[in-house]
């Protein structure tokens, strides 16, 4: 299994980052080994009735990296490229993310290999419910709490809640987060990840003594995270000049409007062809000059091929794992880019998921202002702690963030001991 995982490029990247941090922290061999490998790797075959009468079998995965600090927390992804190695890598990153943010969770991630754009909503419902039914014995509010990720949203969480609650014979909203608000989802959860990305970008601008109003940005990806990052940056008076998604990339020197662009995407399925813009090459877009570059799509898009050519002042990693290790080394060597590492930059989502779970457990609800204020306080604390750690240890923010995250987990492992 170790070899199989390591042969996946995304897991290889997460494991490589871990090894570097473990060396930096001087972790002893026992704790290092226990921290690195996932606790549970679950695979499900999911037979589904398709609309045309055929039965199709999909494969779904859930990796629970650790249960040492609390229940496992993390998203469920629908994407054609999902495989067990990628899911295991994303689970490991969730682990360090929850730990870095001081949330009482281990990391988890799930995925179903499918292209949601080719599935009708009824097919997606049957697929999600089948997955929820199969995985029910292995999840629960104190075991594993899922949330939306690439290709899923609050509706998918509602189906999981309904399937799980039906099986339990009672309403269990705290089994998932990122639910619709009428099903006890939290106010502010939908925009939380993008809001956090934009908020942290302003904190980085402050540190660089650059004004927020008029600061320029480029965003790769216009899903939930990218679109709310653009919306919040617009609200801060920043100018988002370039946006891309699977349909292509668009540019407007004066800035793009999140609301109008979202409407266009709802009508046409992508950002391409947006009236107030000119089309550009998506790869070239990443290399244009800007204050803040936001990769908000998938893994491994900043590589050794483009890292030396980036012309941003801040790299705000809204996606999980967007920068490969060789690219990291180039960015560190350059020393002229302020890196907001993924496990901090996109932690707004899981932080508000934690708030949602806490509200659910208390059968209580907070207002949107309360939620977003609490979120900003938590992100700001983690940001300042990280900068302090990096200054003290003379290290970059990638290594620093991972080191804080891994160190908390390692201490817990050490203190709990090894049974038997
Ligand atoms: N899928 C999101 C992430 O990668 C959120 C996870 C959650 O809210 O549990 O951080």
Coordinates of C-alpha atoms and ligand atoms in Angstrom, one line a residue:
X1 CA 0.0 0.0 0.0
X2 CA 2.8 2.4 0.9
X3 CA 4.4 1.9 -2.6
X4 CA 1.0 2.3 -4.3
X5 CA 0.4 5.6 -2.5
X6 CA 3.9 6.9 -3.1
X7 CA 3.6 6.1 -6.9
X8 CA 0.8 8.7 -7.1
X9 CA 2.3 12.2 -7.9
X10 CA 0.0 14.1 -5.6
X11 CA 0.5 11.8 -2.6
X12 CA 4.3 11.8 -3.5
X13 CA 4.2 15.6 -3.2
X14 CA 2.3 15.5 0.2
X15 CA 4.7 12.8 1.5
X16 CA 7.7 14.8 0.3
X17 CA 6.5 17.9 2.1
X18 CA 5.9 15.8 5.2
X19 CA 9.5 14.3 5.1
X20 CA 11.0 17.7 4.8
X21 CA 9.0 19.0 7.8
X22 CA 9.7 15.8 9.8
X23 CA 13.5 16.4 9.3
X24 CA 13.1 20.1 10.2
X25 CA 11.2 19.1 13.4
X26 CA 13.6 16.3 14.1
X27 CA 10.7 13.9 14.7
X28 CA 11.7 10.5 16.1
X29 CA 11.3 7.5 13.9
X30 CA 8.2 6.1 15.7
X31 CA 6.2 9.4 15.6
X32 CA 7.3 10.2 12.1
X33 CA 6.0 6.8 10.8
X34 CA 2.7 7.1 12.7
X35 CA 2.1 10.7 11.5
X36 CA 2.8 10.0 7.8
X37 CA 0.5 7.2 6.9
X38 CA -3.4 7.3 6.8
X39 CA -5.3 5.4 9.5
X40 CA -8.1 4.2 7.2
X41 CA -8.4 4.0 3.5
X42 CA -11.9 3.0 2.4
X43 CA -13.0 2.1 -1.2
X44 CA -16.5 1.6 -2.3
X45 CA -18.0 0.4 -5.5
X46 CA -21.2 2.4 -6.1
X47 CA -23.8 0.9 -8.5
X48 CA -26.2 3.6 -9.8
X49 CA -29.3 3.4 -12.0
X50 CA -28.6 5.9 -14.8
X51 CA -31.4 7.9 -16.5
X52 CA -31.1 5.9 -19.7
X53 CA -31.9 2.6 -17.8
X54 CA -28.2 1.3 -17.7
X55 CA -26.5 0.5 -14.4
X56 CA -23.1 2.1 -13.9
X57 CA -20.6 1.3 -11.2
X58 CA -18.6 4.3 -9.9
X59 CA -15.7 4.1 -7.4
X60 CA -15.7 6.2 -4.3
X61 CA -13.0 6.7 -1.6
X62 CA -12.7 8.1 1.8
X63 CA -9.3 8.5 3.5
X64 CA -9.3 9.2 7.3
X65 CA -5.7 10.3 7.9
X66 CA -5.9 10.5 11.7
X67 CA -8.4 10.3 14.5
X68 CA -5.9 11.2 17.2
X69 CA -7.1 14.7 17.8
X70 CA -10.8 14.3 17.2
X71 CA -13.2 13.3 14.4
X72 CA -11.9 13.4 10.9
X73 CA -12.9 16.5 8.9
X74 CA -12.8 17.2 5.2
X75 CA -14.5 17.5 1.9
X76 CA -16.0 15.1 -0.7
X77 CA -14.9 15.7 -4.3
X78 CA -16.6 14.7 -7.6
X79 CA -14.0 14.8 -10.4
X80 CA -13.0 12.5 -13.3
X81 CA -9.4 12.4 -12.0
X82 CA -10.1 11.4 -8.4
X83 CA -8.0 8.4 -7.3
X84 CA -7.0 7.0 -4.0
X85 CA -3.5 8.6 -4.0
X86 CA -4.9 12.1 -4.6
X87 CA -7.6 11.6 -1.9
X88 CA -5.0 10.4 0.6
X89 CA -2.8 13.4 -0.1
X90 CA -5.7 15.8 0.4
X91 CA -6.6 14.0 3.6
X92 CA -3.1 14.5 4.9
X93 CA -3.2 18.2 4.0
X94 CA -6.5 18.5 5.8
X95 CA -4.8 17.0 8.9
X96 CA -2.1 19.6 9.0
X97 CA -4.7 22.3 8.2
X98 CA -7.0 21.5 11.1
X99 CA -4.1 21.3 13.4
X100 CA -2.6 24.6 12.2
X101 CA -5.9 26.3 12.8
X102 CA -6.3 24.7 16.3
X103 CA -9.5 22.8 15.3
X104 CA -10.2 19.6 17.2
X105 CA -10.2 17.4 14.1
X106 CA -8.1 15.0 12.2
X107 CA -7.9 15.3 8.4
X108 CA -10.0 13.4 5.9
X109 CA -11.0 13.6 2.3
X110 CA -13.4 11.7 0.0
X111 CA -13.8 11.5 -3.7
X112 CA -15.9 9.8 -6.3
X113 CA -14.4 9.3 -9.8
X114 CA -17.0 10.9 -12.0
X115 CA -17.6 13.9 -14.1
X116 CA -20.5 15.7 -12.5
X117 CA -21.0 17.8 -15.7
X118 CA -22.0 14.6 -17.5
X119 CA -24.5 13.5 -14.7
X120 CA -28.1 14.8 -14.3
X121 CA -29.1 16.0 -10.9
X122 CA -31.1 12.8 -10.3
X123 CA -28.1 10.7 -11.2
X124 CA -25.9 12.8 -8.8
X125 CA -28.5 12.3 -6.1
X126 CA -28.6 8.5 -6.6
X127 CA -24.8 8.4 -6.6
X128 CA -24.4 10.6 -3.5
X129 CA -27.1 8.6 -1.6
X130 CA -25.5 5.3 -2.5
X131 CA -22.1 6.6 -1.3
X132 CA -23.7 7.9 1.9
X133 CA -25.4 4.6 2.5
X134 CA -22.2 2.6 2.0
X135 CA -20.1 4.9 4.1
X136 CA -22.6 5.4 7.0
X137 CA -21.0 2.7 9.3
X138 CA -17.7 4.6 9.0
X139 CA -18.8 8.2 9.6
X140 CA -20.7 10.2 12.2
X141 CA -20.5 13.5 14.1
X142 CA -17.8 12.1 16.4
X143 CA -16.0 10.0 13.7
X144 CA -15.9 11.7 10.3
X145 CA -17.8 14.8 9.2
X146 CA -17.9 15.5 5.4
X147 CA -18.2 18.8 3.6
X148 CA -18.3 20.1 0.0
X149 CA -15.2 20.2 -2.1
X150 CA -14.5 20.4 -5.9
X151 CA -17.7 19.4 -7.8
X152 CA -20.0 19.2 -4.8
X153 CA -22.1 21.7 -2.9
X154 CA -24.7 22.1 -0.1
X155 CA -27.2 20.0 -2.0
X156 CA -24.9 17.0 -1.9
X157 CA -24.5 17.5 1.8
X158 CA -28.3 17.7 2.2
X159 CA -28.6 14.2 0.5
X160 CA -25.9 12.8 2.8
X161 CA -27.6 14.3 5.9
X162 CA -31.0 12.8 4.7
X163 CA -29.6 9.3 4.0
X164 CA -27.6 9.2 7.3
X165 CA -30.5 10.6 9.4
X166 CA -33.0 8.1 7.8
X167 CA -30.7 5.2 8.7
X168 CA -30.3 6.6 12.3
X169 CA -34.0 7.3 12.7
X170 CA -33.4 10.9 13.9
X171 CA -32.3 14.2 12.5
X172 CA -28.5 14.4 12.6
X173 CA -27.4 17.7 11.0
X174 CA -23.9 17.5 12.6
X175 CA -22.9 14.6 10.4
X176 CA -22.0 17.0 7.6
X177 CA -21.1 20.7 7.2
X178 CA -21.6 23.1 4.3
X179 CA -25.3 22.2 4.4
X180 CA -28.1 24.5 3.2
X181 CA -29.0 27.0 5.9
X182 CA -32.6 25.7 6.2
X183 CA -31.1 22.3 7.3
X184 CA -29.0 24.0 10.0
X185 CA -26.1 24.9 7.8
X186 CA -24.1 27.9 9.0
X187 CA -24.6 31.4 7.8
X188 CA -21.4 32.4 6.0
X189 CA -20.2 28.9 5.2
X190 CA -20.7 29.1 1.4
X191 CA -18.4 32.2 1.1
X192 CA -16.1 31.2 3.9
X193 CA -13.2 29.8 1.9
X194 CA -13.1 32.6 -0.7
X195 CA -13.7 35.2 2.0
X196 CA -10.8 33.8 4.0
X197 CA -8.5 33.9 0.9
X198 CA -9.3 37.5 0.2
X199 CA -9.0 38.5 3.9
X200 CA -5.6 36.9 4.1
X201 CA -4.5 38.5 0.9
X202 CA -5.2 41.9 2.5
X203 CA -3.2 41.0 5.6
X204 CA -0.3 40.1 3.3
X205 CA -0.7 43.4 1.4
X206 CA -0.5 45.2 4.7
X207 CA 2.7 43.4 5.6
X208 CA 4.2 44.4 2.3
X209 CA 3.0 48.0 2.9
X210 CA 0.9 47.9 -0.3
X211 CA -2.5 49.5 -0.4
X212 CA -5.5 47.2 -0.6
X213 CA -7.7 49.6 -2.6
X214 CA -6.7 49.2 -6.2
X215 CA -4.5 46.2 -5.6
X216 CA -4.6 43.9 -8.7
X217 CA -5.4 40.2 -8.6
X218 CA -5.6 37.2 -11.0
X219 CA -7.7 34.2 -10.1
X220 CA -7.4 30.7 -11.6
X221 CA -10.7 28.9 -11.0
X222 CA -14.2 30.3 -10.7
X223 CA -16.0 27.6 -8.6
X224 CA -17.2 28.2 -5.1
X225 CA -13.8 29.3 -3.7
X226 CA -12.6 31.4 -6.7
X227 CA -15.9 33.2 -7.2
X228 CA -16.3 34.2 -3.5
X229 CA -12.6 35.2 -3.4
X230 CA -13.3 37.6 -6.4
X231 CA -16.5 38.8 -4.7
X232 CA -14.8 39.7 -1.5
X233 CA -11.7 41.2 -3.2
X234 CA -14.2 43.4 -5.2
X235 CA -15.8 44.4 -1.9
X236 CA -12.3 45.4 -0.6
X237 CA -11.8 47.7 -3.6
X238 CA -9.3 45.4 -5.3
X239 CA -9.2 45.0 -9.0
X240 CA -9.5 41.4 -10.3
X241 CA -8.2 41.7 -13.8
X242 CA -8.0 38.0 -14.9
X243 CA -10.1 35.0 -14.2
X244 CA -9.9 31.5 -15.8
X245 CA -11.8 28.2 -15.6
X246 CA -12.1 25.1 -17.7
X247 CA -13.8 27.2 -20.5
X248 CA -10.8 29.6 -20.9
X249 CA -9.4 32.8 -19.4
X250 CA -10.7 36.3 -19.6
X251 CA -9.1 39.7 -18.9
X252 CA -10.2 43.3 -18.1
X253 CA -7.7 46.0 -17.1
X254 CA -10.4 47.8 -15.1
X255 CA -11.4 44.7 -13.2
X256 CA -14.1 42.0 -13.4
X257 CA -17.3 42.0 -11.5
X258 CA -18.0 38.9 -9.5
X259 CA -21.8 39.1 -9.6
X260 CA -22.1 39.7 -13.3
X261 CA -19.5 37.0 -14.0
X262 CA -21.4 34.5 -11.8
X263 CA -24.5 35.2 -13.7
X264 CA -22.7 34.6 -17.0
X265 CA -21.3 31.3 -15.7
X266 CA -24.7 30.2 -14.6
X267 CA -26.1 30.9 -18.1
X268 CA -23.2 29.6 -20.2
X269 CA -21.3 27.1 -18.0
X270 CA -18.0 29.0 -18.0
X271 CA -16.2 32.4 -17.8
X272 CA -15.3 32.3 -21.6
X273 CA -17.2 34.9 -23.7
X274 CA -18.0 37.2 -20.7
X275 CA -19.0 40.5 -22.5
X276 CA -16.9 42.9 -20.4
X277 CA -13.6 41.1 -21.2
X278 CA -11.1 39.9 -23.8
X279 CA -10.1 36.3 -24.1
X280 CA -6.5 35.4 -23.1
X281 CA -4.4 32.3 -22.9
X282 CA -5.0 30.6 -19.4
X283 CA -1.3 29.6 -19.0
X284 CA -0.1 33.1 -20.0
X285 CA -2.6 34.6 -17.5
X286 CA -0.7 33.1 -14.6
X287 CA 2.5 34.9 -15.7
X288 CA 1.0 38.4 -16.0
X289 CA 2.0 41.1 -13.5
X290 CA -0.3 41.5 -10.5
X291 CA -0.2 42.0 -6.7
X292 CA -2.0 38.8 -5.8
X293 CA -2.1 35.6 -7.8
X294 CA -4.8 33.1 -6.6
X295 CA -4.7 29.5 -7.9
X296 CA -8.2 28.4 -6.9
X297 CA -8.6 25.2 -8.9
X298 CA -6.7 21.9 -8.7
X299 CA -3.3 20.6 -7.6
X300 CA 0.1 21.1 -9.2
X301 CA -0.5 24.1 -11.4
X302 CA 2.5 26.2 -10.2
X303 CA 5.4 24.0 -11.4
X304 CA 9.1 24.3 -12.2
X305 CA 8.0 25.4 -15.7
X306 CA 6.3 28.6 -14.6
X307 CA 7.5 29.3 -11.0
X308 CA 10.5 31.4 -12.1
X309 CA 8.3 33.4 -14.5
X310 CA 5.6 34.4 -12.0
X311 CA 5.2 38.2 -11.7
X312 CA 3.0 38.4 -8.6
X313 CA 3.9 39.9 -5.2
X314 CA 1.7 37.5 -3.2
X315 CA 0.8 33.9 -4.1
X316 CA -2.5 33.1 -2.3
X317 CA -3.0 29.3 -2.5
X318 CA -6.8 28.9 -2.5
X319 CA -6.6 25.4 -4.0
X320 CA -5.1 22.5 -2.1
X321 CA -1.6 21.6 -3.2
X322 CA -1.4 24.0 -6.2
X323 CA 2.5 24.4 -6.0
X324 CA 4.8 21.4 -6.6
X325 CA 7.9 20.9 -4.5
X326 CA 10.4 21.9 -7.2
X327 CA 8.3 25.1 -7.8
X328 CA 8.3 25.7 -4.0
X329 CA 12.1 25.6 -4.0
X330 CA 12.2 28.1 -6.9
X331 CA 9.9 30.5 -5.1
X332 CA 11.8 30.2 -1.9
X333 CA 15.1 30.9 -3.7
X334 CA 13.6 33.9 -5.5
X335 CA 12.5 35.4 -2.1
X336 CA 10.4 38.1 -3.8
X337 CA 7.0 36.4 -3.4
X338 CA 4.9 36.4 -0.2
X339 CA 3.5 32.9 -0.1
X340 CA 0.2 32.3 1.7
X341 CA 0.4 28.5 1.9
X342 CA -2.7 26.4 1.1
X343 CA -3.3 25.0 4.6
X344 CA -3.6 28.5 5.9
X345 CA -4.9 30.4 2.9
X346 CA -7.9 28.1 2.2
X347 CA -8.6 27.3 5.9
X348 CA -11.6 29.6 6.0
X349 CA -13.8 26.7 4.7
X350 CA -13.0 24.2 7.4
X351 CA -12.9 26.8 10.1
X352 CA -16.5 27.8 9.4
X353 CA -17.3 24.1 9.0
X354 CA -16.1 23.8 12.6
X355 CA -18.4 26.7 13.6
X356 CA -21.3 25.0 11.9
X357 CA -20.6 21.7 13.7
X358 CA -20.4 23.5 17.1
X359 CA -23.6 25.4 16.4
X360 CA -25.3 22.1 15.4
X361 CA -24.2 20.3 18.5
X362 CA -25.6 23.1 20.6
X363 CA -28.7 23.5 18.5
X364 CA -27.9 27.1 18.2
X365 CA -27.2 29.5 15.3
X366 CA -25.0 32.5 14.9
X367 CA -25.5 35.5 12.5
X368 CA -23.4 35.9 9.3
X369 CA -21.6 38.9 10.9
X370 CA -20.8 36.8 14.0
X371 CA -19.5 33.9 11.9
X372 CA -17.3 36.0 9.5
X373 CA -15.9 38.1 12.4
X374 CA -15.0 34.9 14.3
X375 CA -13.5 33.6 11.1
X376 CA -11.3 36.7 10.6
X377 CA -10.1 36.6 14.2
X378 CA -9.1 33.0 13.9
X379 CA -7.4 33.5 10.5
X380 CA -5.6 36.5 11.7
X381 CA -4.3 34.7 14.8
X382 CA -3.0 31.8 12.7
X383 CA -1.4 34.3 10.2
X384 CA 0.4 36.2 12.9
X385 CA 1.5 33.0 14.7
X386 CA 2.9 31.7 11.4
X387 CA 4.9 34.9 10.7
X388 CA 6.2 34.8 14.2
X389 CA 7.2 31.1 13.9
X390 CA 8.9 31.8 10.5
X391 CA 10.8 34.7 11.9
X392 CA 12.0 32.8 14.9
X393 CA 13.0 29.7 12.9
X394 CA 14.3 31.5 9.8
X395 CA 12.1 29.5 7.5
X396 CA 9.5 30.1 4.7
X397 CA 5.8 30.1 5.2
X398 CA 5.2 26.7 3.5
X399 CA 7.6 25.0 5.9
X400 CA 6.4 27.0 8.8
X401 CA 2.7 26.3 8.4
X402 CA 3.3 22.6 7.9
X403 CA 5.7 22.5 10.8
X404 CA 3.2 24.0 13.2
X405 CA 0.5 21.6 11.9
X406 CA 2.7 18.5 12.0
X407 CA 4.2 19.4 15.4
X408 CA 0.8 19.5 17.1
X409 CA -0.2 16.1 15.8
X410 CA 3.2 14.6 16.6
X411 CA 2.9 15.8 20.2
X412 CA -0.5 14.2 20.6
X413 CA 0.8 11.0 19.1
X414 CA 3.7 11.0 21.5
X415 CA 1.6 11.8 24.6
X416 CA -1.1 9.2 23.7
X417 CA 1.6 6.6 23.2
X418 CA 1.5 3.5 21.1
X419 CA -0.9 0.6 21.9
X420 CA -0.2 -2.2 22.8
Ligands
LIG1 N1 -13.1 21.0 1.2 C1 -12.7 22.1 2.0 C2 -11.2 22.0 2.2 O1 -10.5 21.4 1.4 C3 -13.4 22.2 3.3 C4 -13.4 21.0 4.2 C5 -14.4 21.1 5.3 O2 -15.1 22.1 5.5 O3 -14.5 20.2 6.1 O4 -10.6 22.6 3.1

